[in-house]
């Protein structure tokens, strides 16, 4: 039996035929190691919440989290909760105007961005920094992805996304994604061509001629038939088989799923 005690953080992802998952092992704020999760699929694991939550930015012990693992005080001011993360069209850092943190927004939002199409259960439109594309697709559980446009800064990518929101969703239907349901089987290249025809001509200089479709498989033995979200605040102990990993979710026996990202800062013991 091996035991890991960690404050949870978003799993790190990469693509090598199949999505690869690394879990950071963190002591409050200090990262001590990473652990490769793919080999655990099919094995029995025990997850126990240790009744402690620490803000992922300050390390302060807190009762509940805001955003992804922040205390309320840090959520009000942190660049990790910057409004332009959720709504890229709000970013103004290319004008030298920061919403939260000038240095952070210069490094993360005043950078080249992609507008993309991805297939989770439906085909959705999204925005991400150009260095983060594959990880972004894996984080949302996409099985395919294609680049629609390339822009020099975040706000412009957000404006293109907004122009397409009446045509395509911009959020993942997470339960359908976890059940591996397919609501739209149209080829991504055809959808891309239709969206480019729909967009105003002012965005044409940023259209991407890269039509490569990236395909992503996940380490999943069985998909749940009826998704049961697990919250560590109420179900503090789980023992059973890890049936798969998709998006930022552990898929467990009995149709249970645990969203690792939404439990950032929670201190847990994991045994396998």
Coordinates of C-alpha atoms in Angstrom, one line a residue:
X1 CA 0.0 0.0 0.0
X2 CA 1.3 3.4 -1.0
X3 CA 0.0 6.6 0.6
X4 CA 0.1 10.2 -0.7
X5 CA -0.9 13.2 1.5
X6 CA -1.5 16.3 -0.6
X7 CA -3.3 19.5 -1.0
X8 CA -5.1 18.9 -4.2
X9 CA -4.2 20.8 -7.4
X10 CA -5.4 20.6 -11.0
X11 CA -3.9 17.5 -12.6
X12 CA -1.2 18.3 -15.2
X13 CA -1.9 16.9 -18.6
X14 CA -0.1 16.0 -21.8
X15 CA -0.9 13.9 -24.9
X16 CA 1.0 10.8 -25.9
X17 CA -1.6 8.8 -27.9
X18 CA -3.7 8.8 -24.7
X19 CA -4.2 11.7 -22.3
X20 CA -1.5 11.5 -19.6
X21 CA -2.2 12.7 -16.0
X22 CA 0.2 13.9 -13.3
X23 CA -1.0 14.8 -9.9
X24 CA 1.1 17.4 -8.1
X25 CA 1.9 16.4 -4.5
X26 CA 1.7 19.6 -2.5
X27 CA 2.2 20.4 1.2
X28 CA 0.0 23.4 1.6
X29 CA 1.9 25.6 -0.9
X30 CA 5.1 23.7 -1.4
X31 CA 5.1 21.2 -4.3
X32 CA 7.1 18.2 -3.3
X33 CA 6.6 15.8 -6.2
X34 CA 4.3 14.7 -8.9
X35 CA 2.6 11.3 -9.3
X36 CA 1.7 9.6 -12.5
X37 CA -2.0 8.5 -12.3
X38 CA -2.6 6.5 -15.6
X39 CA -1.2 3.2 -14.1
X40 CA -3.8 3.4 -11.3
X41 CA -6.8 3.0 -13.7
X42 CA -8.4 -0.3 -12.8
X43 CA -6.8 -0.4 -9.3
X44 CA -8.5 0.1 -6.0
X45 CA -7.9 3.5 -4.4
X46 CA -8.9 5.1 -1.1
X47 CA -9.5 8.8 -0.9
X48 CA -9.9 10.5 2.5
X49 CA -10.6 14.2 3.1
X50 CA -8.5 15.3 6.1
X51 CA -10.8 18.2 7.1
X52 CA -8.4 20.9 6.1
X53 CA -8.6 23.3 3.2
X54 CA -5.8 25.8 2.4
X55 CA -6.0 28.7 0.1
X56 CA -3.8 27.9 -3.0
X57 CA -2.3 31.3 -3.1
X58 CA -1.8 32.3 0.6
X59 CA -1.7 28.9 2.3
X60 CA -4.2 30.2 4.9
X61 CA -6.5 27.6 6.4
X62 CA -10.1 28.3 5.2
X63 CA -13.6 26.8 5.6
X64 CA -14.6 27.0 1.9
X65 CA -13.0 27.9 -1.4
X66 CA -13.9 30.6 -3.9
X67 CA -13.0 30.2 -7.6
X68 CA -10.4 27.4 -7.7
X69 CA -9.1 27.0 -4.2
X70 CA -8.9 30.7 -3.2
X71 CA -9.9 32.3 0.1
X72 CA -12.6 34.9 -0.2
X73 CA -10.0 37.7 0.4
X74 CA -7.7 36.4 -2.3
X75 CA -10.6 35.8 -4.7
X76 CA -11.4 39.5 -4.6
X77 CA -7.9 40.5 -5.7
X78 CA -6.0 37.6 -7.2
X79 CA -5.2 37.5 -10.9
X80 CA -6.3 33.8 -10.8
X81 CA -9.8 35.1 -10.5
X82 CA -9.4 37.9 -13.0
X83 CA -12.7 38.6 -14.9
X84 CA -11.0 38.2 -18.2
X85 CA -10.2 34.5 -17.5
X86 CA -13.9 33.7 -17.8
X87 CA -14.7 36.4 -20.2
X88 CA -11.7 37.0 -22.5
X89 CA -13.4 39.9 -24.3
X90 CA -13.0 42.0 -21.1
X91 CA -9.2 41.9 -21.2
X92 CA -7.6 45.3 -21.9
X93 CA -4.0 44.5 -21.1
X94 CA -3.0 45.0 -24.8
X95 CA -3.9 48.7 -24.1
X96 CA -1.7 48.7 -21.0
X97 CA -4.8 48.5 -18.7
X98 CA -4.8 45.7 -16.2
X99 CA -8.0 44.4 -14.5
X100 CA -6.1 42.9 -11.6
X101 CA -2.3 42.4 -12.0
X102 CA -0.3 44.2 -14.7
X103 CA 2.7 41.7 -14.7
X104 CA 0.5 38.6 -14.6
X105 CA -1.8 39.8 -17.4
X106 CA 1.1 40.9 -19.6
X107 CA 2.5 37.4 -19.2
X108 CA -0.7 35.5 -19.7
X109 CA -3.2 37.6 -21.6
X110 CA -1.1 40.0 -23.7
X111 CA 0.1 36.9 -25.6
X112 CA -0.9 35.1 -28.8
X113 CA -4.2 33.2 -28.3
X114 CA -6.2 30.6 -30.2
X115 CA -9.9 30.5 -30.8
X116 CA -10.7 26.8 -31.2
X117 CA -13.5 24.3 -31.8
X118 CA -13.5 21.2 -29.7
X119 CA -15.8 18.2 -29.3
X120 CA -16.8 17.2 -25.8
X121 CA -20.3 15.9 -26.1
X122 CA -21.3 18.8 -28.4
X123 CA -19.0 21.0 -30.5
X124 CA -18.0 24.1 -28.5
X125 CA -16.0 27.2 -29.1
X126 CA -13.3 28.3 -26.7
X127 CA -10.2 30.5 -26.2
X128 CA -6.8 29.7 -24.8
X129 CA -3.2 30.9 -24.9
X130 CA -1.3 29.4 -27.8
X131 CA 1.1 27.5 -25.5
X132 CA -1.8 25.8 -23.7
X133 CA -3.9 24.3 -26.4
X134 CA -3.6 20.5 -25.9
X135 CA -3.8 20.8 -22.1
X136 CA -6.9 23.0 -22.5
X137 CA -8.6 20.3 -24.7
X138 CA -7.7 17.6 -22.2
X139 CA -8.9 19.6 -19.2
X140 CA -12.4 19.9 -20.7
X141 CA -12.5 16.2 -21.8
X142 CA -12.5 17.0 -25.5
X143 CA -12.1 14.0 -27.9
X144 CA -11.2 16.3 -30.9
X145 CA -10.0 19.8 -31.4
X146 CA -9.2 22.2 -34.3
X147 CA -7.8 25.8 -34.4
X148 CA -10.2 28.3 -35.8
X149 CA -8.3 31.6 -35.5
X150 CA -5.0 32.9 -34.1
X151 CA -4.9 36.4 -32.5
X152 CA -2.1 38.5 -31.0
X153 CA -3.8 39.1 -27.6
X154 CA -6.6 37.7 -25.5
X155 CA -9.4 40.3 -26.0
X156 CA -9.5 39.8 -29.8
X157 CA -9.8 36.0 -29.3
X158 CA -12.7 36.7 -26.9
X159 CA -14.5 39.0 -29.3
X160 CA -14.4 36.3 -32.0
X161 CA -15.7 33.8 -29.4
X162 CA -18.5 36.1 -28.5
X163 CA -19.5 36.5 -32.2
X164 CA -20.0 32.7 -32.3
X165 CA -21.9 32.1 -29.1
X166 CA -25.2 32.2 -30.8
X167 CA -24.1 29.4 -33.1
X168 CA -22.1 27.2 -30.7
X169 CA -22.0 26.6 -26.9
X170 CA -18.9 27.9 -25.0
X171 CA -19.3 25.7 -22.0
X172 CA -18.8 21.9 -21.6
X173 CA -21.9 19.8 -20.7
X174 CA -19.8 17.9 -18.1
X175 CA -22.2 15.1 -17.3
X176 CA -22.7 14.2 -21.0
X177 CA -18.9 14.5 -21.5
X178 CA -18.3 12.0 -18.6
X179 CA -20.9 9.6 -20.0
X180 CA -19.1 9.9 -23.4
X181 CA -22.4 10.9 -25.0
X182 CA -22.2 12.4 -28.5
X183 CA -24.8 15.1 -29.3
X184 CA -23.1 16.4 -32.5
X185 CA -21.2 14.2 -34.8
X186 CA -20.6 16.8 -37.5
X187 CA -16.9 16.8 -38.7
X188 CA -15.0 19.6 -37.1
X189 CA -13.6 20.8 -40.4
X190 CA -17.1 21.3 -41.8
X191 CA -18.1 23.2 -38.6
X192 CA -14.9 25.3 -38.9
X193 CA -15.7 26.2 -42.5
X194 CA -19.3 27.2 -41.6
X195 CA -18.1 29.4 -38.6
X196 CA -15.5 31.2 -40.7
X197 CA -18.2 32.0 -43.3
X198 CA -20.4 33.4 -40.5
X199 CA -17.8 35.6 -38.9
X200 CA -17.5 39.3 -39.8
X201 CA -14.8 40.1 -42.4
X202 CA -13.0 42.2 -39.9
X203 CA -11.7 39.0 -38.3
X204 CA -10.5 37.4 -41.6
X205 CA -6.8 38.3 -41.1
X206 CA -6.8 36.1 -38.0
X207 CA -8.5 33.0 -39.5
X208 CA -6.3 29.9 -39.3
X209 CA -5.5 27.8 -42.3
X210 CA -4.4 25.0 -40.0
X211 CA -7.0 22.3 -40.5
X212 CA -5.4 19.5 -38.5
X213 CA -7.8 17.8 -36.2
X214 CA -6.2 16.5 -33.0
X215 CA -7.8 13.3 -31.6
X216 CA -7.6 12.6 -27.9
X217 CA -8.3 9.2 -26.2
X218 CA -8.6 8.9 -22.4
X219 CA -7.5 6.2 -19.9
X220 CA -11.1 5.0 -19.2
X221 CA -12.2 1.4 -18.6
X222 CA -15.9 2.2 -18.2
X223 CA -17.9 5.4 -18.5
X224 CA -20.6 6.1 -15.9
X225 CA -24.2 5.6 -16.9
X226 CA -25.6 8.1 -14.4
X227 CA -23.0 10.7 -13.2
X228 CA -22.9 11.1 -9.4
X229 CA -20.7 14.1 -8.4
X230 CA -18.7 13.5 -5.3
X231 CA -18.1 16.4 -2.9
X232 CA -15.4 15.8 -0.2
X233 CA -17.2 18.1 2.2
X234 CA -20.0 15.6 2.6
X235 CA -18.5 12.2 1.4
X236 CA -15.2 12.4 3.2
X237 CA -14.1 8.8 2.5
X238 CA -14.2 6.7 -0.7
X239 CA -12.8 3.3 -1.4
X240 CA -13.2 1.6 -4.7
X241 CA -11.8 1.1 -8.2
X242 CA -10.5 4.0 -10.3
X243 CA -12.4 3.3 -13.6
X244 CA -10.9 6.1 -15.6
X245 CA -9.7 9.8 -15.9
X246 CA -11.3 12.3 -18.2
X247 CA -11.1 16.1 -18.2
X248 CA -10.2 16.9 -14.6
X249 CA -12.4 14.1 -13.2
X250 CA -11.6 10.8 -11.6
X251 CA -14.2 8.3 -12.7
X252 CA -14.8 5.9 -9.9
X253 CA -16.9 2.8 -9.3
X254 CA -20.7 3.1 -8.8
X255 CA -20.9 6.0 -11.3
X256 CA -19.1 8.3 -8.8
X257 CA -16.9 11.1 -10.2
X258 CA -14.5 13.4 -8.4
X259 CA -13.7 16.8 -9.9
X260 CA -10.1 17.4 -8.8
X261 CA -10.0 21.0 -10.1
X262 CA -13.0 22.1 -8.0
X263 CA -11.3 20.6 -4.9
X264 CA -8.1 22.6 -5.2
X265 CA -6.7 23.3 -1.7
X266 CA -8.4 20.3 -0.1
X267 CA -6.0 18.2 2.0
X268 CA -6.5 14.5 1.3
X269 CA -4.9 11.1 1.8
X270 CA -4.8 8.9 -1.3
X271 CA -3.9 5.2 -0.8
X272 CA -3.5 2.6 -3.6

